[in-house]
CSV table of C-alpha atoms and ligand atoms in Angstrom, one decimal:
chain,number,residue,atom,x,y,z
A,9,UNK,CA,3.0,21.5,-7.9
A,10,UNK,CA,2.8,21.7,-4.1
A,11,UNK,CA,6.2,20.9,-2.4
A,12,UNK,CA,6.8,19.2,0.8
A,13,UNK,CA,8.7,20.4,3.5
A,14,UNK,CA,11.8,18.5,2.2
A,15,UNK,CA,11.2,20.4,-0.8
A,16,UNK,CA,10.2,17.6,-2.6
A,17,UNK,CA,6.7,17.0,-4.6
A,18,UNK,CA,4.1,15.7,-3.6
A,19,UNK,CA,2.5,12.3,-4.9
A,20,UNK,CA,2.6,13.8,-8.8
A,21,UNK,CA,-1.0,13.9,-9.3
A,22,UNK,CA,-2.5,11.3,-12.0
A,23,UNK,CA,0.8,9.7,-12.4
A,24,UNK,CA,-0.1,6.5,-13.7
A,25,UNK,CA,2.3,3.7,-13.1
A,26,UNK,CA,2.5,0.0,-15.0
A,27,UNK,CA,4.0,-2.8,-14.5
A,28,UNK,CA,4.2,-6.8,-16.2
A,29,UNK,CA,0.5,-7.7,-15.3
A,30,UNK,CA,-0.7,-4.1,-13.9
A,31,UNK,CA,-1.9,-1.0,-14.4
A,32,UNK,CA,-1.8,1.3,-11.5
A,33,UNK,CA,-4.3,4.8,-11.6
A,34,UNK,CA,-5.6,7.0,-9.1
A,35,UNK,CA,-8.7,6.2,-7.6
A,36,UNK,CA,-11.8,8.2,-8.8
A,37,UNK,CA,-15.3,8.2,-7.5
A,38,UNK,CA,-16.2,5.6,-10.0
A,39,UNK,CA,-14.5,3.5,-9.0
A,40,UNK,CA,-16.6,3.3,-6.0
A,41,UNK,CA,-18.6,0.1,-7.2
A,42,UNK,CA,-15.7,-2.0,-7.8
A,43,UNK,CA,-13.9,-1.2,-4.5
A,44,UNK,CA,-17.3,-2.2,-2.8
A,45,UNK,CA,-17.5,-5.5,-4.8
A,46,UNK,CA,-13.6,-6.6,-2.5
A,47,UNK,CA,-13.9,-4.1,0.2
A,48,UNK,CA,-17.2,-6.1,1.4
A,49,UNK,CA,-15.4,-9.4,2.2
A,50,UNK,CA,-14.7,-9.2,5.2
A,51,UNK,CA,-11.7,-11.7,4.9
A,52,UNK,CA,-9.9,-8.2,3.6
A,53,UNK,CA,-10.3,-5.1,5.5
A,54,UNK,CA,-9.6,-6.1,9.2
A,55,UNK,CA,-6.2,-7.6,8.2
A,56,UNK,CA,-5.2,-4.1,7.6
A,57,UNK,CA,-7.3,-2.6,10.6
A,58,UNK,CA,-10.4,-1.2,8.6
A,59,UNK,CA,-13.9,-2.9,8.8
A,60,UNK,CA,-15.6,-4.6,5.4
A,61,UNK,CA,-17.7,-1.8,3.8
A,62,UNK,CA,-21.4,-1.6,4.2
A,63,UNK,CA,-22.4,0.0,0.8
A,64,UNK,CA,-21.3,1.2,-2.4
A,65,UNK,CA,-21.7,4.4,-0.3
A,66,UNK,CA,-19.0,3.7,2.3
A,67,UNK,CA,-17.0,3.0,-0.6
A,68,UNK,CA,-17.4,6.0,-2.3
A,69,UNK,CA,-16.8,7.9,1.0
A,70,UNK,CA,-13.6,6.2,1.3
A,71,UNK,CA,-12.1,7.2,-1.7
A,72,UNK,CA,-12.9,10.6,-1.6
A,73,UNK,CA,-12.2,11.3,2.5
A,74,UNK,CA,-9.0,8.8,2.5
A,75,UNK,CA,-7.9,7.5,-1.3
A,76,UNK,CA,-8.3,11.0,-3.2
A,77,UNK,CA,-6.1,13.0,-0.6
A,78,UNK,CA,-3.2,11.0,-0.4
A,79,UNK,CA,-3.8,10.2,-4.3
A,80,UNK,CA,-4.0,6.3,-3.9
A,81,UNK,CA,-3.6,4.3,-6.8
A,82,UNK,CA,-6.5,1.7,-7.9
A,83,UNK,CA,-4.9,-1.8,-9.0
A,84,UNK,CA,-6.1,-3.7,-12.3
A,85,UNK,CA,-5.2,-6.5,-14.1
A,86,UNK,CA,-4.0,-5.5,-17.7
A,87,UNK,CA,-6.4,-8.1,-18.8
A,88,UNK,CA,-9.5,-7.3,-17.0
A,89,UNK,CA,-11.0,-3.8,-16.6
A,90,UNK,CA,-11.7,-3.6,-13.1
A,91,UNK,CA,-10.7,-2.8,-9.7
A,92,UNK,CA,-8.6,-5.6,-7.9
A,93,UNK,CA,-7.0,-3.6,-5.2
A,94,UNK,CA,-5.6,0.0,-3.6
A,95,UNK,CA,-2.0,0.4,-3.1
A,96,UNK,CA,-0.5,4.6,-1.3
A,97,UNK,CA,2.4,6.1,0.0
A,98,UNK,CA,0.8,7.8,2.9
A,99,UNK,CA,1.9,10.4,5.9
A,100,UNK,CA,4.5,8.5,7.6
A,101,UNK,CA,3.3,8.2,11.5
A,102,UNK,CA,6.4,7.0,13.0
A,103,UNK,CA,8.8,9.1,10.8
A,104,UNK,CA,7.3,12.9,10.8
A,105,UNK,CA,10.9,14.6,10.6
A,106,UNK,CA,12.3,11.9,8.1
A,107,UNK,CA,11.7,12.4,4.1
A,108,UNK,CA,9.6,9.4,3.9
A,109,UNK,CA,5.8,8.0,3.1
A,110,UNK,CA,4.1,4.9,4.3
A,111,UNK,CA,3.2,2.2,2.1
A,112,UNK,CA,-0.3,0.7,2.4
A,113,UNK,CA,-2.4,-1.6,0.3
A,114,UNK,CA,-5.2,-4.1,0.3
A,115,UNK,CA,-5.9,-6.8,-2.0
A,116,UNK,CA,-9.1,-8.5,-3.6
A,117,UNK,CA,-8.9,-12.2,-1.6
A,118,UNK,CA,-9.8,-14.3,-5.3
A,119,UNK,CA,-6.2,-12.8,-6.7
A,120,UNK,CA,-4.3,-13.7,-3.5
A,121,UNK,CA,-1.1,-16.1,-3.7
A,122,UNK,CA,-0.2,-14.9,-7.1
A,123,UNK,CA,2.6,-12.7,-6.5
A,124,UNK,CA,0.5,-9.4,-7.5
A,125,UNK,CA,0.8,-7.2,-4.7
A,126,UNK,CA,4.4,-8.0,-4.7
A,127,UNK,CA,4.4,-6.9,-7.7
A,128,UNK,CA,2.4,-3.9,-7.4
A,129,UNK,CA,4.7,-2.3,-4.0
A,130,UNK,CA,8.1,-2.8,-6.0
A,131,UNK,CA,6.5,-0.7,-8.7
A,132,UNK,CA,5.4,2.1,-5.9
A,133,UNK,CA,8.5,1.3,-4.2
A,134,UNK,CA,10.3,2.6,-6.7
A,135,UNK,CA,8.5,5.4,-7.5
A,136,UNK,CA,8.8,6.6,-4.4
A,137,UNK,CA,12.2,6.6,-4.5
A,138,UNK,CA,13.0,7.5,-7.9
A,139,UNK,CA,10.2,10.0,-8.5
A,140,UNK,CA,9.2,11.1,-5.3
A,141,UNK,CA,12.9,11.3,-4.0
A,142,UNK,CA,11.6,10.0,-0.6
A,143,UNK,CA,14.7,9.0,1.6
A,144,UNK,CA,12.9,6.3,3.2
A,145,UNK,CA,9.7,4.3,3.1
A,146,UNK,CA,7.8,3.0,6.0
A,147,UNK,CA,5.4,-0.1,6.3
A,148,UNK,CA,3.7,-1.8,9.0
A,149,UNK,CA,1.5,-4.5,9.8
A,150,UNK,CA,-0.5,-6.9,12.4
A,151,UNK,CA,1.7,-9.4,14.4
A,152,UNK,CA,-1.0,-11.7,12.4
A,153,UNK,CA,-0.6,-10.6,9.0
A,154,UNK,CA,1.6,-13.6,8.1
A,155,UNK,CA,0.5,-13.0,4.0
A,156,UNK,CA,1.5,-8.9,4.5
A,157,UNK,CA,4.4,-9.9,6.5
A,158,UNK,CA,5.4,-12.1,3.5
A,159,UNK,CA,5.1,-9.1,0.5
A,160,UNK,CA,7.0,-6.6,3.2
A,161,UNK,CA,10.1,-8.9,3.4
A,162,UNK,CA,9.9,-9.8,-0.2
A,163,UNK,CA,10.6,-6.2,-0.9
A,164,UNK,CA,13.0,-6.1,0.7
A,165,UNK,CA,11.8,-3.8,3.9
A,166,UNK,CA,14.2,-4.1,7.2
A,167,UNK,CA,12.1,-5.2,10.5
A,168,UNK,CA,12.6,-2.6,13.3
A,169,UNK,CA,11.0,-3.7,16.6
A,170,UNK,CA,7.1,-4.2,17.1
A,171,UNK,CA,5.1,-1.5,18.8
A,172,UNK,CA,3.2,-3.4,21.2
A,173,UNK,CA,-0.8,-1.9,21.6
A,174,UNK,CA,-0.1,1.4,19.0
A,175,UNK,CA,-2.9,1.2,16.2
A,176,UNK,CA,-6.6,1.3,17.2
A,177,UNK,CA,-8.2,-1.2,14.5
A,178,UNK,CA,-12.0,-0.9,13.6
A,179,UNK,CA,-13.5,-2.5,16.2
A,180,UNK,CA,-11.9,-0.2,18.6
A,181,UNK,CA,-9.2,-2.8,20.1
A,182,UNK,CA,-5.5,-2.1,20.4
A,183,UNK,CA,-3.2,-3.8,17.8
A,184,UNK,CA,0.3,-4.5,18.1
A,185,UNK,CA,2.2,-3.0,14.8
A,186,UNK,CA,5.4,-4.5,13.6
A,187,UNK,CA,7.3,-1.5,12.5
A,188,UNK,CA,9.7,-1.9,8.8
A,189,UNK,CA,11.6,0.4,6.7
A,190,UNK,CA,13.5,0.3,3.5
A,191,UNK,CA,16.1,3.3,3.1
A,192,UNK,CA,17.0,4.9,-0.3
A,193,UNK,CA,20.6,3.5,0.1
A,194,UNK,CA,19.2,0.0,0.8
A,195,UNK,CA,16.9,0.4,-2.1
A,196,UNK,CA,19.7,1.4,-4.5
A,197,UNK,CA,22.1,-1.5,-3.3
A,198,UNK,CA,19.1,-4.1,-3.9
A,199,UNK,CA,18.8,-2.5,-7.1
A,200,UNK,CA,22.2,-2.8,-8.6
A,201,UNK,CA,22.5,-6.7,-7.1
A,202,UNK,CA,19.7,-7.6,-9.7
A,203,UNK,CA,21.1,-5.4,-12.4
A,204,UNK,CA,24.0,-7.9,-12.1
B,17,LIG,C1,-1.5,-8.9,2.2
B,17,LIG,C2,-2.0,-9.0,0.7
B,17,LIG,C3,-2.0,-7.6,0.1
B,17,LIG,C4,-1.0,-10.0,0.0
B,17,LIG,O1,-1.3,-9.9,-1.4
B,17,LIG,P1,-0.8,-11.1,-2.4
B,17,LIG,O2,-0.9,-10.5,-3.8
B,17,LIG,O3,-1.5,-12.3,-2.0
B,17,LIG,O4,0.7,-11.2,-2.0
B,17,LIG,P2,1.8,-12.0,-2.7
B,17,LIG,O5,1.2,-13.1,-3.5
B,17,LIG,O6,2.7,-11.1,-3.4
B,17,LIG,O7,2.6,-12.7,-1.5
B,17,LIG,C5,1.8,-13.4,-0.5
B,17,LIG,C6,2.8,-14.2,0.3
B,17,LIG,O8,2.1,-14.6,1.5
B,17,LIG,C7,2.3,-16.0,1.6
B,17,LIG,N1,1.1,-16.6,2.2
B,17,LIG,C8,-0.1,-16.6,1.7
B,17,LIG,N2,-1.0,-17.2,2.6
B,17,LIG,C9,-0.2,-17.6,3.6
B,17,LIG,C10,-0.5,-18.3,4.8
B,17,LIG,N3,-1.7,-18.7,5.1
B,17,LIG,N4,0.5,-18.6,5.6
B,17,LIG,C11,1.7,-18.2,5.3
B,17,LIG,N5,2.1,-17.5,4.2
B,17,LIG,C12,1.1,-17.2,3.4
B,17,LIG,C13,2.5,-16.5,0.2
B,17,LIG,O9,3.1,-17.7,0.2
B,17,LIG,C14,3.3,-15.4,-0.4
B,17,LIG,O10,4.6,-15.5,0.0
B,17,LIG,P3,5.7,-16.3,-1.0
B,17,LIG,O11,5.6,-15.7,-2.4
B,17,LIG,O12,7.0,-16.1,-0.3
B,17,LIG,O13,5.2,-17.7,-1.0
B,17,LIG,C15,-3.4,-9.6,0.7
B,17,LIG,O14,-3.4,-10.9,1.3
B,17,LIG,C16,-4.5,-8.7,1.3
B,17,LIG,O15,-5.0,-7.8,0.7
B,17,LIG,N6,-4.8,-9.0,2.6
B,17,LIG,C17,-5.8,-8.2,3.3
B,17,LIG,C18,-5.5,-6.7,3.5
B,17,LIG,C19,-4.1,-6.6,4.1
B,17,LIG,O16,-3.7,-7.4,4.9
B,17,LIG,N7,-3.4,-5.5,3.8
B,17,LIG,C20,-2.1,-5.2,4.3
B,17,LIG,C21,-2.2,-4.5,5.6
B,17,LIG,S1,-0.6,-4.2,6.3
């Protein structure tokens, strides 16, 4: 297995993950369909800066160009067979010399409100951390993204400062990012306080 330069692997490739209501696997090309059937609304992508997809095409596209190479996992429901969201620990931008990824994820908007994605980053939280052996993981969002904001603090991430006009969003304006971070040590304190 490729190492990093930290020495530690990679995303492990195929490494399926499961929690209470979810199953997590890594996107594949059929999957394309389903991503297209959330990824269209366009009540989803710009939240996270990316435009609603045009086709099943743009889909497919996308998971090969962006969700194969950083092995993003696809989201289902234990109890349906079919694609609800995408959820990766990416190339942390504002960390390059620190051992950590970035986490990302986007949600279909009918499952909303149900705790799910919460669920689903606490999961690849601790992956990350346990697996991976990342030091640190990195998240940001839109000053907007009041719901993101929400799942971010629920998981305990630290807010660091906002980076005013940093991320070029998909219609080609200037965002401002608020910048978080959870550290392995904060991760392992949270940890044991709900072992109690
Ligand atoms: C952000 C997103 C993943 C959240 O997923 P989710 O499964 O609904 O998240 P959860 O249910 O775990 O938590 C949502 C939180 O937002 C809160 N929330 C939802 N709508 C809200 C609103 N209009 N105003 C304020 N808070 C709101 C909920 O109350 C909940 O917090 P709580 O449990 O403290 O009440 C989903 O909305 C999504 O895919 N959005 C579009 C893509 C995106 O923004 N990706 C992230 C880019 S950084």
């Amino acid at each position: 297995m490729e190492k990093d330069r930290h020495g530690n692997k990679e995303v492990c490739p195929m490494k399926s993950l499961e929690t209470e209501r979810l199953t997590l696997k890594m996107f594949t090309l059929e999957d394309a369909e389903e991503l297209y059937a959330y990824a269209r609304n366009p009540n989803v992508g710009p939240h996270a800066g990316w435009s609603p997809h045009k086709s099943v095409h743009e889909s497919k596209e996308i998971i090969k160009q962006l969700f194969i190479p950083v092995e993003t996992w696809a989201i289902r429901l234990k109890d349906q067979d079919r694609v609800i969201g995408s959820i990766g620990l990416e190339h942390d931008k504002y960390r390059p010399d620190a051992n950590s990824k970035e986490l990302g994820y986007s949600l279909a908007e009918e499952f909303w409100r149900q705790g799910i994605m919460t669920e689903a980053a606490k999961e690849v939280i601790r992956f990350g951390f346990e697996e991976l052996a990342l030091e640190q993981i990195g998240i940001c969002t839109g000053t907007a993204n009041i719901r993101s904001q929400s799942v971010i603090r629920k998981c305990g991430f630290k807010y660091e400062g906002t980076i005013r006009r940093t991320y070029k969003i998909y219609d080609g304006t200037l965002r401002d990012s608020m910048v978080y971070s959870l550290l392995k040590e904060e991760y392992e304190a949270m940890k044991e306080k709900e072992e109690q």
